[in-house]
């Protein structure tokens, strides 16, 4: 019985870890996109 509980907990923890890594990936992707947009705007402003 305790083995089943332990396996359930490890599966639950791994699912949480996977979702956290997905969220982190999305956040970093948004951050990279935003920073590249800002740098592009700065380049255009300096060209004008």
XYZ file of C-alpha atoms in Angstrom:
48
model
C 0.000 0.000 0.000
C 2.741 2.455 0.923
C 4.599 1.587 -2.299
C 1.563 2.677 -4.335
C 1.422 5.973 -2.407
C 5.138 6.600 -2.998
C 4.790 5.852 -6.722
C 1.761 8.150 -6.904
C 3.677 10.958 -5.189
C 6.721 10.600 -7.456
C 4.479 10.626 -10.541
C 2.666 13.707 -9.233
C 5.970 15.479 -8.482
C 7.374 14.655 -11.927
C 4.191 16.010 -13.560
C 4.532 19.240 -11.557
C 8.207 19.492 -12.543
C 7.316 19.010 -16.223
C 4.652 21.731 -16.074
C 7.092 24.078 -14.314
C 9.721 23.522 -17.014
C 7.070 24.177 -19.681
C 6.060 27.428 -17.974
C 9.722 28.448 -17.595
C 10.284 27.731 -21.291
C 7.305 29.885 -22.262
C 8.447 32.725 -19.983
C 12.003 32.663 -21.350
C 10.680 32.557 -24.922
C 8.456 35.593 -24.229
C 11.373 37.380 -22.558
C 13.681 36.693 -25.523
C 11.006 37.854 -27.973
C 10.371 41.032 -25.964
C 14.084 41.846 -25.671
C 14.628 41.287 -29.400
C 11.647 43.553 -30.167
C 13.095 46.246 -27.887
C 16.518 45.992 -29.516
C 14.925 46.213 -32.984
C 13.026 49.354 -31.944
C 16.249 50.884 -30.607
C 18.064 50.073 -33.858
C 15.290 51.717 -35.900
C 15.316 54.765 -33.621
C 19.090 55.117 -34.002
C 18.792 54.820 -37.810
C 16.261 57.646 -38.014
